[in-house]
mmCIF file of C-alpha atoms and ligand atoms in Angstrom:
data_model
loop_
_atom_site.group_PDB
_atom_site.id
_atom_site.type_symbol
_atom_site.label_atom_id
_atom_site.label_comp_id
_atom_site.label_asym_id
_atom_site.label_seq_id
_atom_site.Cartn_x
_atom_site.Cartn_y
_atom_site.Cartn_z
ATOM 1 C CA UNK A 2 -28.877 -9.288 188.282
ATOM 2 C CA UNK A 3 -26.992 -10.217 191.611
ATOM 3 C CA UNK A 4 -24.320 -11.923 189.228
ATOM 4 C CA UNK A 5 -23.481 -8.698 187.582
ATOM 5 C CA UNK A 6 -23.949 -6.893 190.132
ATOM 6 C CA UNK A 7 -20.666 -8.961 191.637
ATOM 7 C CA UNK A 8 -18.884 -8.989 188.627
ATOM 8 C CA UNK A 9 -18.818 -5.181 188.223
ATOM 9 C CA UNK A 10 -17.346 -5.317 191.759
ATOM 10 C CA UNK A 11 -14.649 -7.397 190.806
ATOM 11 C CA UNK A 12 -13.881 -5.595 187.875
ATOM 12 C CA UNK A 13 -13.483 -2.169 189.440
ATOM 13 C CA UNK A 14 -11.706 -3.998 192.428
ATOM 14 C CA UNK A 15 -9.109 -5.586 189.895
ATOM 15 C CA UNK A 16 -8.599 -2.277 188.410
ATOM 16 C CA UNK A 17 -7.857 -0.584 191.780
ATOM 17 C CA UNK A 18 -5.214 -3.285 192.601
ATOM 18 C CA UNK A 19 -3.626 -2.912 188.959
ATOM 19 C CA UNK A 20 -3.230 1.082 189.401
ATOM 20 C CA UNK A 21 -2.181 0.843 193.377
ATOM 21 C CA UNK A 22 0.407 -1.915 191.430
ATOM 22 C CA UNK A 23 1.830 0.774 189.576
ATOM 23 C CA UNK A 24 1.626 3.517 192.141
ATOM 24 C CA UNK A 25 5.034 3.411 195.060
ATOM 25 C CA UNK A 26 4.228 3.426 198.446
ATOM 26 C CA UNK A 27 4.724 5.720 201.038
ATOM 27 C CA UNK A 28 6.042 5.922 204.042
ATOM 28 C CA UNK A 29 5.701 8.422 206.714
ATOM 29 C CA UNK A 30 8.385 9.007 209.967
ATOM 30 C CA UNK A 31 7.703 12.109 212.389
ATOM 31 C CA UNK A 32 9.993 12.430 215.475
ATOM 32 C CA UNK A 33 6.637 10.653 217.394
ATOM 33 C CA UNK A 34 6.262 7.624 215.382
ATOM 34 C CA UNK A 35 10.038 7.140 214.558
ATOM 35 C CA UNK A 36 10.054 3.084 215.616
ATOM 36 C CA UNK A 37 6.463 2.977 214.233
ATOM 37 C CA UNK A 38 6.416 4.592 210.398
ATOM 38 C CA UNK A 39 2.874 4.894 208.983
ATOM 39 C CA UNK A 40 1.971 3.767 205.461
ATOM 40 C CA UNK A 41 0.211 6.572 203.703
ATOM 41 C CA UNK A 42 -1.874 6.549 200.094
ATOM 42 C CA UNK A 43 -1.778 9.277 198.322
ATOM 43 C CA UNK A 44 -5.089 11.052 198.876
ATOM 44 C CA UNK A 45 -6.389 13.336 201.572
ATOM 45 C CA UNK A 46 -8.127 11.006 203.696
ATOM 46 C CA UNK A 47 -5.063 8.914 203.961
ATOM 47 C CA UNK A 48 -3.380 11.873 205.169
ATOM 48 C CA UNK A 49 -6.019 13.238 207.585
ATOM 49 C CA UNK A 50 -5.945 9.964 209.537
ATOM 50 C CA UNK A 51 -1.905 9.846 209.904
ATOM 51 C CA UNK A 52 -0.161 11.578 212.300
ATOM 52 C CA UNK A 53 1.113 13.740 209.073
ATOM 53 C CA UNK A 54 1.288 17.608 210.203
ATOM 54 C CA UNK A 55 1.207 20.114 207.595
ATOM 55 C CA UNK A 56 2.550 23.069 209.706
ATOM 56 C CA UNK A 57 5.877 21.239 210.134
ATOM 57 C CA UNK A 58 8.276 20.787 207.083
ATOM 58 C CA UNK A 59 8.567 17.966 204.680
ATOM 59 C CA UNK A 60 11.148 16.260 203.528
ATOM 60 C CA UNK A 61 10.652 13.424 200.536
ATOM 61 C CA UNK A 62 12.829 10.445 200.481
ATOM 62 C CA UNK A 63 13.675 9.024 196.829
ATOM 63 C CA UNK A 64 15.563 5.681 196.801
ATOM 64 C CA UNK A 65 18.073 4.189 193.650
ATOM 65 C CA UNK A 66 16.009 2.299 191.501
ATOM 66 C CA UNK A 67 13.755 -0.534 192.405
ATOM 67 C CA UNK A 68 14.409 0.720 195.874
ATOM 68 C CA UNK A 69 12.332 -0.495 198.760
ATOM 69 C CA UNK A 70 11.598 0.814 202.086
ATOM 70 C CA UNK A 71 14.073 -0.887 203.945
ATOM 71 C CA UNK A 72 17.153 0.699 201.485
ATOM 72 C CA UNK A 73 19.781 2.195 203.697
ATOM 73 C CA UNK A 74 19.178 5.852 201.979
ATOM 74 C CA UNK A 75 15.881 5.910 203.599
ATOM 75 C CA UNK A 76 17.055 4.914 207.159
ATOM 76 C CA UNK A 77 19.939 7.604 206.749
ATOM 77 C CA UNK A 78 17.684 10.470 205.779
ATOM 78 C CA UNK A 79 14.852 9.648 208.308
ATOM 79 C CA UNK A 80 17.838 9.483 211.110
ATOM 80 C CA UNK A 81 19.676 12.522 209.716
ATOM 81 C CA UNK A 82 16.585 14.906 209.666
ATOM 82 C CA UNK A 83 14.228 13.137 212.650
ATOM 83 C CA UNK A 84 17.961 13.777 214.912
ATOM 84 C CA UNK A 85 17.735 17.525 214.028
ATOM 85 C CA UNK A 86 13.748 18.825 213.850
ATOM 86 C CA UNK A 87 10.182 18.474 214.284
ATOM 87 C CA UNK A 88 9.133 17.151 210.408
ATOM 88 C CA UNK A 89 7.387 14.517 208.492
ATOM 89 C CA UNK A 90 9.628 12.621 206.525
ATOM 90 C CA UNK A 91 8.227 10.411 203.539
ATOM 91 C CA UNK A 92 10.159 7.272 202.278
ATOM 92 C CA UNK A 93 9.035 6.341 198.878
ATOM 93 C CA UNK A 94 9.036 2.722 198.077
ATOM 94 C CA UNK A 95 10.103 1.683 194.471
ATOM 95 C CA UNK A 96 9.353 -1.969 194.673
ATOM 96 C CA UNK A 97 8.102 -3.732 191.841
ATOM 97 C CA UNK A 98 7.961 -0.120 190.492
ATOM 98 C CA UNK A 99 9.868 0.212 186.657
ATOM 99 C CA UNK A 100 8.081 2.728 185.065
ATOM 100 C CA UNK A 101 10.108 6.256 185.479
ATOM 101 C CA UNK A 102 7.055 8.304 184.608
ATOM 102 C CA UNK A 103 4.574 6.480 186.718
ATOM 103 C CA UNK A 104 7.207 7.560 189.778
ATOM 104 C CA UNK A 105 7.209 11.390 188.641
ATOM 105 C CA UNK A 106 3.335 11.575 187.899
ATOM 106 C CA UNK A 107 2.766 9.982 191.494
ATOM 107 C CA UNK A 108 5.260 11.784 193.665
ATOM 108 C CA UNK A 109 4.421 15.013 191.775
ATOM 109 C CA UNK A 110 0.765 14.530 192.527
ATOM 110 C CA UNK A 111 1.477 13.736 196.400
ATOM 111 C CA UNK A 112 3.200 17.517 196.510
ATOM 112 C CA UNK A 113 0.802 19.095 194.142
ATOM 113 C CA UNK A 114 -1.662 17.422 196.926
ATOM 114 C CA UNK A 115 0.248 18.783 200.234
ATOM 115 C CA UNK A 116 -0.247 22.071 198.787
ATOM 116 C CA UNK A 117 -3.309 22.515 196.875
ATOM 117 C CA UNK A 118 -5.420 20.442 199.638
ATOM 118 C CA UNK A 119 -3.022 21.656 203.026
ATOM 119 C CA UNK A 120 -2.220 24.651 202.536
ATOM 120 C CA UNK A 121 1.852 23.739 202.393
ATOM 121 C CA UNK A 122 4.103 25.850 200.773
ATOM 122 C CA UNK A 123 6.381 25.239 198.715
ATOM 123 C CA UNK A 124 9.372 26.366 200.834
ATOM 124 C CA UNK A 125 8.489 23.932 203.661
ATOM 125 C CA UNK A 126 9.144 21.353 201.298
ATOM 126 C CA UNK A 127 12.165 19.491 200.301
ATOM 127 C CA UNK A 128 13.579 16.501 197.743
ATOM 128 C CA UNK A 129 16.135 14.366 198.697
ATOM 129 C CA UNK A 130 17.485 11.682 195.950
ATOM 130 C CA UNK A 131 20.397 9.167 196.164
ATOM 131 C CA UNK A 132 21.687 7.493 192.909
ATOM 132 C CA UNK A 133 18.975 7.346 190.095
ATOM 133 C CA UNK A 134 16.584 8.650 192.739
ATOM 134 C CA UNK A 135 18.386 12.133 192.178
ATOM 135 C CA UNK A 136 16.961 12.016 188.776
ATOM 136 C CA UNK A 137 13.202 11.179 189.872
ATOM 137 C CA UNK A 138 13.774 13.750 191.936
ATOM 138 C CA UNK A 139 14.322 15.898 189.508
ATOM 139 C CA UNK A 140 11.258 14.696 187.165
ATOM 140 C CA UNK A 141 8.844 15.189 190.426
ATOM 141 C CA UNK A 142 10.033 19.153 190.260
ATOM 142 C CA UNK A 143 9.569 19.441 186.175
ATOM 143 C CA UNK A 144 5.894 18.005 187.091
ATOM 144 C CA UNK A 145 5.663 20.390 189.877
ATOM 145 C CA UNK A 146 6.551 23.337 188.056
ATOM 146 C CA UNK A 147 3.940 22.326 185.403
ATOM 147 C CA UNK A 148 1.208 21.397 187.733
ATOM 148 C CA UNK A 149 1.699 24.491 189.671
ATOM 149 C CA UNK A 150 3.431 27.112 188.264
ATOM 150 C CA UNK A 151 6.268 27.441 190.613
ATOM 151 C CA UNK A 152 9.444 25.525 191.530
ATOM 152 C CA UNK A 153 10.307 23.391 194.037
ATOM 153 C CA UNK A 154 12.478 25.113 196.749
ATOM 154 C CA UNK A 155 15.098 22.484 197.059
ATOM 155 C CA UNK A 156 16.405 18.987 195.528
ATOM 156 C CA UNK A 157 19.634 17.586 197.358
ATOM 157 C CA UNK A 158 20.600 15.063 194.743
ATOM 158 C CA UNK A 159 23.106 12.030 196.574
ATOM 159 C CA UNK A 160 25.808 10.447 194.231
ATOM 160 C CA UNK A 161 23.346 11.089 191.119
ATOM 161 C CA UNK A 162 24.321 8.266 188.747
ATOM 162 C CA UNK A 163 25.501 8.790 185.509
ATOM 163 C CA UNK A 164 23.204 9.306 182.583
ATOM 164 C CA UNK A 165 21.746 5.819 182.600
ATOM 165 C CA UNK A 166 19.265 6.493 178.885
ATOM 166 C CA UNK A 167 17.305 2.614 179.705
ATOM 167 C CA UNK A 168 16.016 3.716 182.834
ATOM 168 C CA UNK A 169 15.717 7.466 182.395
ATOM 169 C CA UNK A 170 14.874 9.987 180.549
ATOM 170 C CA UNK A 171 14.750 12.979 182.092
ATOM 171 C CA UNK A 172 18.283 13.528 183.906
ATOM 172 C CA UNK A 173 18.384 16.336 186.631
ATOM 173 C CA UNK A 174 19.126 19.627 185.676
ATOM 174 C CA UNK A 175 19.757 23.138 187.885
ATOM 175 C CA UNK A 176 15.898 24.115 186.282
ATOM 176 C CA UNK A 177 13.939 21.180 188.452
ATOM 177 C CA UNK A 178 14.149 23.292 191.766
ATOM 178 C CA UNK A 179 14.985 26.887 192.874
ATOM 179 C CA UNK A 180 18.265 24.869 194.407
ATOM 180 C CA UNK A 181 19.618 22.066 193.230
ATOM 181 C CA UNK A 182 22.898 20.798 195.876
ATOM 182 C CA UNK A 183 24.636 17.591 194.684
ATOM 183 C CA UNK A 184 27.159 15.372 196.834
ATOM 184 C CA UNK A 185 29.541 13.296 194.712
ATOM 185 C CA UNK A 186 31.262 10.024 196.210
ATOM 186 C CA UNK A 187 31.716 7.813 193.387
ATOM 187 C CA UNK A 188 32.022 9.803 190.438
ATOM 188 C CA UNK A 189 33.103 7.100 187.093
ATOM 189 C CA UNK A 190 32.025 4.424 189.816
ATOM 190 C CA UNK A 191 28.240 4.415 190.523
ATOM 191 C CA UNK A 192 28.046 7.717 190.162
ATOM 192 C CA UNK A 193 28.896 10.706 187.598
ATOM 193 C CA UNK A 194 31.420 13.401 187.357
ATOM 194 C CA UNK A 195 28.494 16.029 185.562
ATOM 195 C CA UNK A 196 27.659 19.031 187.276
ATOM 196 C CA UNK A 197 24.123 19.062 187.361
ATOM 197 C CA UNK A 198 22.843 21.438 190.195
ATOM 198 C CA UNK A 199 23.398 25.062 191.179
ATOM 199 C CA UNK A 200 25.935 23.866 193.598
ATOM 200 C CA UNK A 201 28.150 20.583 193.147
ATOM 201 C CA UNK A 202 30.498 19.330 196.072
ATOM 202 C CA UNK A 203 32.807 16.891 195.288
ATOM 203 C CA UNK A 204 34.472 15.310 199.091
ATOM 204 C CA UNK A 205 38.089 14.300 199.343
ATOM 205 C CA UNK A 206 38.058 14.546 194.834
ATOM 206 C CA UNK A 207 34.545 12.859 194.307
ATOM 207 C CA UNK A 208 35.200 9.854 193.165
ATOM 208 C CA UNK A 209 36.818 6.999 195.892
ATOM 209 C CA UNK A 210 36.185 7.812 199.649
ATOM 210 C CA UNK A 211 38.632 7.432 202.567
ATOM 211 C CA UNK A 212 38.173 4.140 204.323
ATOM 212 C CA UNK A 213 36.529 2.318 201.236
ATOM 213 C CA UNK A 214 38.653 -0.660 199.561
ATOM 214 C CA UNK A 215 39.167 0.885 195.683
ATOM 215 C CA UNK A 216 40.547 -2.878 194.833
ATOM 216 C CA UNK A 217 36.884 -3.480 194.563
ATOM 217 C CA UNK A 218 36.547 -1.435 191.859
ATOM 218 C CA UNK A 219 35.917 1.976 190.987
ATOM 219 C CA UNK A 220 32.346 1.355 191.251
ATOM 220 C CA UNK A 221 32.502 1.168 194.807
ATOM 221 C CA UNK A 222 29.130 0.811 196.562
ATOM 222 C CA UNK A 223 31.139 1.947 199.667
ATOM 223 C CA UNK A 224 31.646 5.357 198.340
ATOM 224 C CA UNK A 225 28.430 5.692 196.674
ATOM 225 C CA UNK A 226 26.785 5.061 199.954
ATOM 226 C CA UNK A 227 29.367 7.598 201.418
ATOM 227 C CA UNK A 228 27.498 10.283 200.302
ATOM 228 C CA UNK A 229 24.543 8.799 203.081
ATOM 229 C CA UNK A 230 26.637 8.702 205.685
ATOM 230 C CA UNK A 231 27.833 12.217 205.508
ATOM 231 C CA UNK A 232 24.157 13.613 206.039
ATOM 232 C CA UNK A 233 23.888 13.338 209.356
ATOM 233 C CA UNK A 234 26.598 15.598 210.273
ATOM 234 C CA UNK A 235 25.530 17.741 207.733
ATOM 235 C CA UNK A 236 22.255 18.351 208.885
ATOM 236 C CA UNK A 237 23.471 18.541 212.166
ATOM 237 C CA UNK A 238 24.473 21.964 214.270
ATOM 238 C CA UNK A 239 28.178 20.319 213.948
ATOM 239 C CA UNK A 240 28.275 20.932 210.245
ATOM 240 C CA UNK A 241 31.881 21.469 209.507
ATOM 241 C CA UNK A 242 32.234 20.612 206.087
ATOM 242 C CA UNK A 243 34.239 23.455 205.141
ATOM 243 C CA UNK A 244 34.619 23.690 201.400
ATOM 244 C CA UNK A 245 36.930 24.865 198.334
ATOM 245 C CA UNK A 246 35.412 26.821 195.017
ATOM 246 C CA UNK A 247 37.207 25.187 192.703
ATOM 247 C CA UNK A 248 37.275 26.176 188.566
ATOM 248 C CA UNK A 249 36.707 22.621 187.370
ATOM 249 C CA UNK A 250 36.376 18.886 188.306
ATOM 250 C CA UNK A 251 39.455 18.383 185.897
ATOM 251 C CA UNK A 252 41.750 20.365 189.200
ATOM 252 C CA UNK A 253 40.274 19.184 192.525
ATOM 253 C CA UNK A 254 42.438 19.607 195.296
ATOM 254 C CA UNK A 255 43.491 21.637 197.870
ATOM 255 C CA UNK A 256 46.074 23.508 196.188
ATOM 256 C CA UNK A 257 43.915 24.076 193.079
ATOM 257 C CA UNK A 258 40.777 25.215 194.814
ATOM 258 C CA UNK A 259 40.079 28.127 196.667
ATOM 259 C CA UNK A 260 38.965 27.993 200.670
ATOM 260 C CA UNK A 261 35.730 29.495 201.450
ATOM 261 C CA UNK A 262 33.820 30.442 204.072
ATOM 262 C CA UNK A 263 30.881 27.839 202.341
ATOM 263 C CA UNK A 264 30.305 24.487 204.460
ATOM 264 C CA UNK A 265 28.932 21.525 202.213
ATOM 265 C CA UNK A 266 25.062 21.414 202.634
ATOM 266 C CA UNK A 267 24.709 25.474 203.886
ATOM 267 C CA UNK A 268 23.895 27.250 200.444
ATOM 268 C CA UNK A 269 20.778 27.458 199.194
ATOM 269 C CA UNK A 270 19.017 30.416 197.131
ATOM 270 C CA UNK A 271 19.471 33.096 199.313
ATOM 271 C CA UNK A 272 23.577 32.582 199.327
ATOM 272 C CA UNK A 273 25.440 33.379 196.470
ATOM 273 C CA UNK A 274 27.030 29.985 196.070
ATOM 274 C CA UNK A 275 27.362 28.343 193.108
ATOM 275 C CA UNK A 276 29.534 25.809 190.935
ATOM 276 C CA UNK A 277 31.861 23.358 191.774
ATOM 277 C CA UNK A 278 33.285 22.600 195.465
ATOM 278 C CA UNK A 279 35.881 19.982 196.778
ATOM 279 C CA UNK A 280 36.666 19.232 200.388
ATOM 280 C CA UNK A 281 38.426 16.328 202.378
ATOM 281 C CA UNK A 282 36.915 14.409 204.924
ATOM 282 C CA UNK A 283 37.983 11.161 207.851
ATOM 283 C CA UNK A 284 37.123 8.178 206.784
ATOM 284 C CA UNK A 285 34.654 7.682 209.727
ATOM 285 C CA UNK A 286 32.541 10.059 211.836
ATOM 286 C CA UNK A 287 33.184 12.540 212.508
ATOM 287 C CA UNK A 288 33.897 12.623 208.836
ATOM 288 C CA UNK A 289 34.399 16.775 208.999
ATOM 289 C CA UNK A 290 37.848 18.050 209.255
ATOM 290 C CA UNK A 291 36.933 21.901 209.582
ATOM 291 C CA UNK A 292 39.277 24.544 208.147
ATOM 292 C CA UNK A 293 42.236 21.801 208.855
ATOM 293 C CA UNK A 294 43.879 23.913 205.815
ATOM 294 C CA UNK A 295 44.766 26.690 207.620
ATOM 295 C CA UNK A 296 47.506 24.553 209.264
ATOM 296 C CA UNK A 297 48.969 24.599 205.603
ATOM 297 C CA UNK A 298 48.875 28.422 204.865
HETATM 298 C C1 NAG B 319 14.128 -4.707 200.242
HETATM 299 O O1 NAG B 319 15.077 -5.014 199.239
HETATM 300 C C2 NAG B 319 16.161 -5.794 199.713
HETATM 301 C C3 NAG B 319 17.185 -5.888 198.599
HETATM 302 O O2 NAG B 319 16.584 -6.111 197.356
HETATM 303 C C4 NAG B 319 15.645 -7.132 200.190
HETATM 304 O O3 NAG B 319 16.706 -7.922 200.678
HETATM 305 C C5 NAG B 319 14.622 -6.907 201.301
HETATM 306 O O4 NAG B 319 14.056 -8.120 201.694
HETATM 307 C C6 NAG B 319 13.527 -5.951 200.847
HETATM 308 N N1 NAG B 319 12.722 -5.601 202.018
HETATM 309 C C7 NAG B 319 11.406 -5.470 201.995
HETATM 310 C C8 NAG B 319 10.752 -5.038 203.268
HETATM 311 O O5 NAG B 319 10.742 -5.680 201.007
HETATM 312 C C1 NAG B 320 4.844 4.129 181.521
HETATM 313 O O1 NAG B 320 3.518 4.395 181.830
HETATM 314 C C2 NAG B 320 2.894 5.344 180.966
HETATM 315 C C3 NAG B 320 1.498 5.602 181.489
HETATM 316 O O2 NAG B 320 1.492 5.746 182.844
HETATM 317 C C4 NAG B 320 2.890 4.808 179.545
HETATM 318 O O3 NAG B 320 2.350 5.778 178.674
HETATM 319 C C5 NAG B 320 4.321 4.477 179.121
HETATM 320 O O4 NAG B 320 4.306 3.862 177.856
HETATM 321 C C6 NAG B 320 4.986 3.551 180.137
HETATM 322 N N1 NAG B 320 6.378 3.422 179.777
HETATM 323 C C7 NAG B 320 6.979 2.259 179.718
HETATM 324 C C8 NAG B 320 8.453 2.287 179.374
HETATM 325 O O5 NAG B 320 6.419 1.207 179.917
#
């Protein structure tokens, strides 16, 4: 009796660890416990017992494949966001983690979680995806919209990489949030020249970065990572990332775009923004160069 007893025990405790194996971890940052993160599971009790607040916004960090919680997109978008306002920012870690719709179902229940269990809406809530990460991203607000019958407000999708049909199959699209923004760096490198959101920038041509060595190769990790490094400015009150509407990726360039009054990062549903941007940038901060065009006019 005592002997099954035990074995059921280990039975249901293997099974826990083989789900929790297949499940990424979180990671939660508030301006508070910055230098001390908290490791969260996905249920309410987890939550209840963190320093997680559900008045403040939320911002969800998705890494390039396989990423862990150490990956330099995290560190950026936890510095960018914690500089700027009161929020909880969530790192998800992709270690060990190689199914694509384990990743959606999980993240997807997290938000469907945060707002069927905390009262958080929907607009307090933000995606932000470098690399394939953009494209989880964009799975996470296909399950949202299913799960709850509304969109997500907002997906900013960093140097989405190119159609990539071993690891994914669901690519983001303009229909996976109310706003989809996307920052090119590396486009034919790392990353791809598609439009895919409402609003695609495309800094100093979108595809090699000032200050990066393109003897490497085109598929520069320099300016893939590029489009990291330009969050923090714009996030930041000193957002001057003043951009040109241009009609195609095909003529990029200040003399085939048109200046507007649009800085990269600022549009969002409420603007009328959309289609395809290009702006130049330094090659180190601060990487804005305002309306440095006007000298040309
Ligand atoms: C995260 O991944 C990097 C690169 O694969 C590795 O060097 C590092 O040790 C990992 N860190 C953790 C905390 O697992
Ligand atoms: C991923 O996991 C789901 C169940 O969670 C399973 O149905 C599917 O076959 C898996 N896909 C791969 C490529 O292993």
């Amino acid at each position: 009796m005592q002997k099954r007893v035990f074995l059921i025990i280990v039975v249901v405790s293997l099974c826990s660890a083989i789900a929790a194996a297949n499940e990424p971890k979180y990671i939660l940052y508030t301006q508070r416990i910055r230098d001390s993160p908290q490791t969260i599971e996905p249920e309410a009790e987890s939550l209840v017992r963190s320093s997680f607040y559900a008045l403040d916004p939320i911002i969800v960090s998705i890494p390039r494949w396989l990423g862990n919680s150490s990956t330099v997109e995290h560190s950026t978008v936890v510095a960018a966001k914690l500089d700027q306002e009161t929020c909880n920012v969530i790192t998800v870690d992709l270690e060990g983690i190689t199914n694509e719709s384990d990743i959606i179902e999980s993240v997807g229940n997290l938000i469907v979680l945060f707002n069927r269990q905390f009262d958080v809406s929907l607009e307090q809530l933000s995606l932000v995806g470098f690399a394939e990460g953009a494209h989880l991203a964009g799975g996470v607000g296909e399950k949202v919209k299913t799960d709850l019958g509304q969109q997500l407000t907002k997906i900013t999708a960093l140097d989405p990489t190119a159609e990539n049909g071993e690891l994914l199959q669901h690519k983001l699209s303009a229909q996976d949030a109310e706003f989809v923004e996307v920052i090119h760096t590396n486009s034919g490198g790392a990353g791809t020249w598609e439009e895919l959101g409402h609003v695609d920038y495309y800094p100093n041509g979108g595809d090699s970065q000032p200050g990066c060595d393109i003897t490497t190769g085109i598929a520069n990790a320099c300016s893939h990572e590029r489009a990291l490094h330009l969050l923090n400015e714009m996030w930041s009150p000193s957002n001057d990332f003043v951009s040109a509407r241009c009609g195609s990726v095909l003529t990029l360039s200040a003399e085939n775009c048109r200046w507007s009054s649009l800085r990269m990062g600022e549009a969002d549903v409420s603007t009328s923004a959309s289609g395809i941007y290009f702006l130049e940038t330094h090659s180190s901060t601060p990487y804005s160069r305002g309306a440095y065009y006007i000298g040309f006019l």
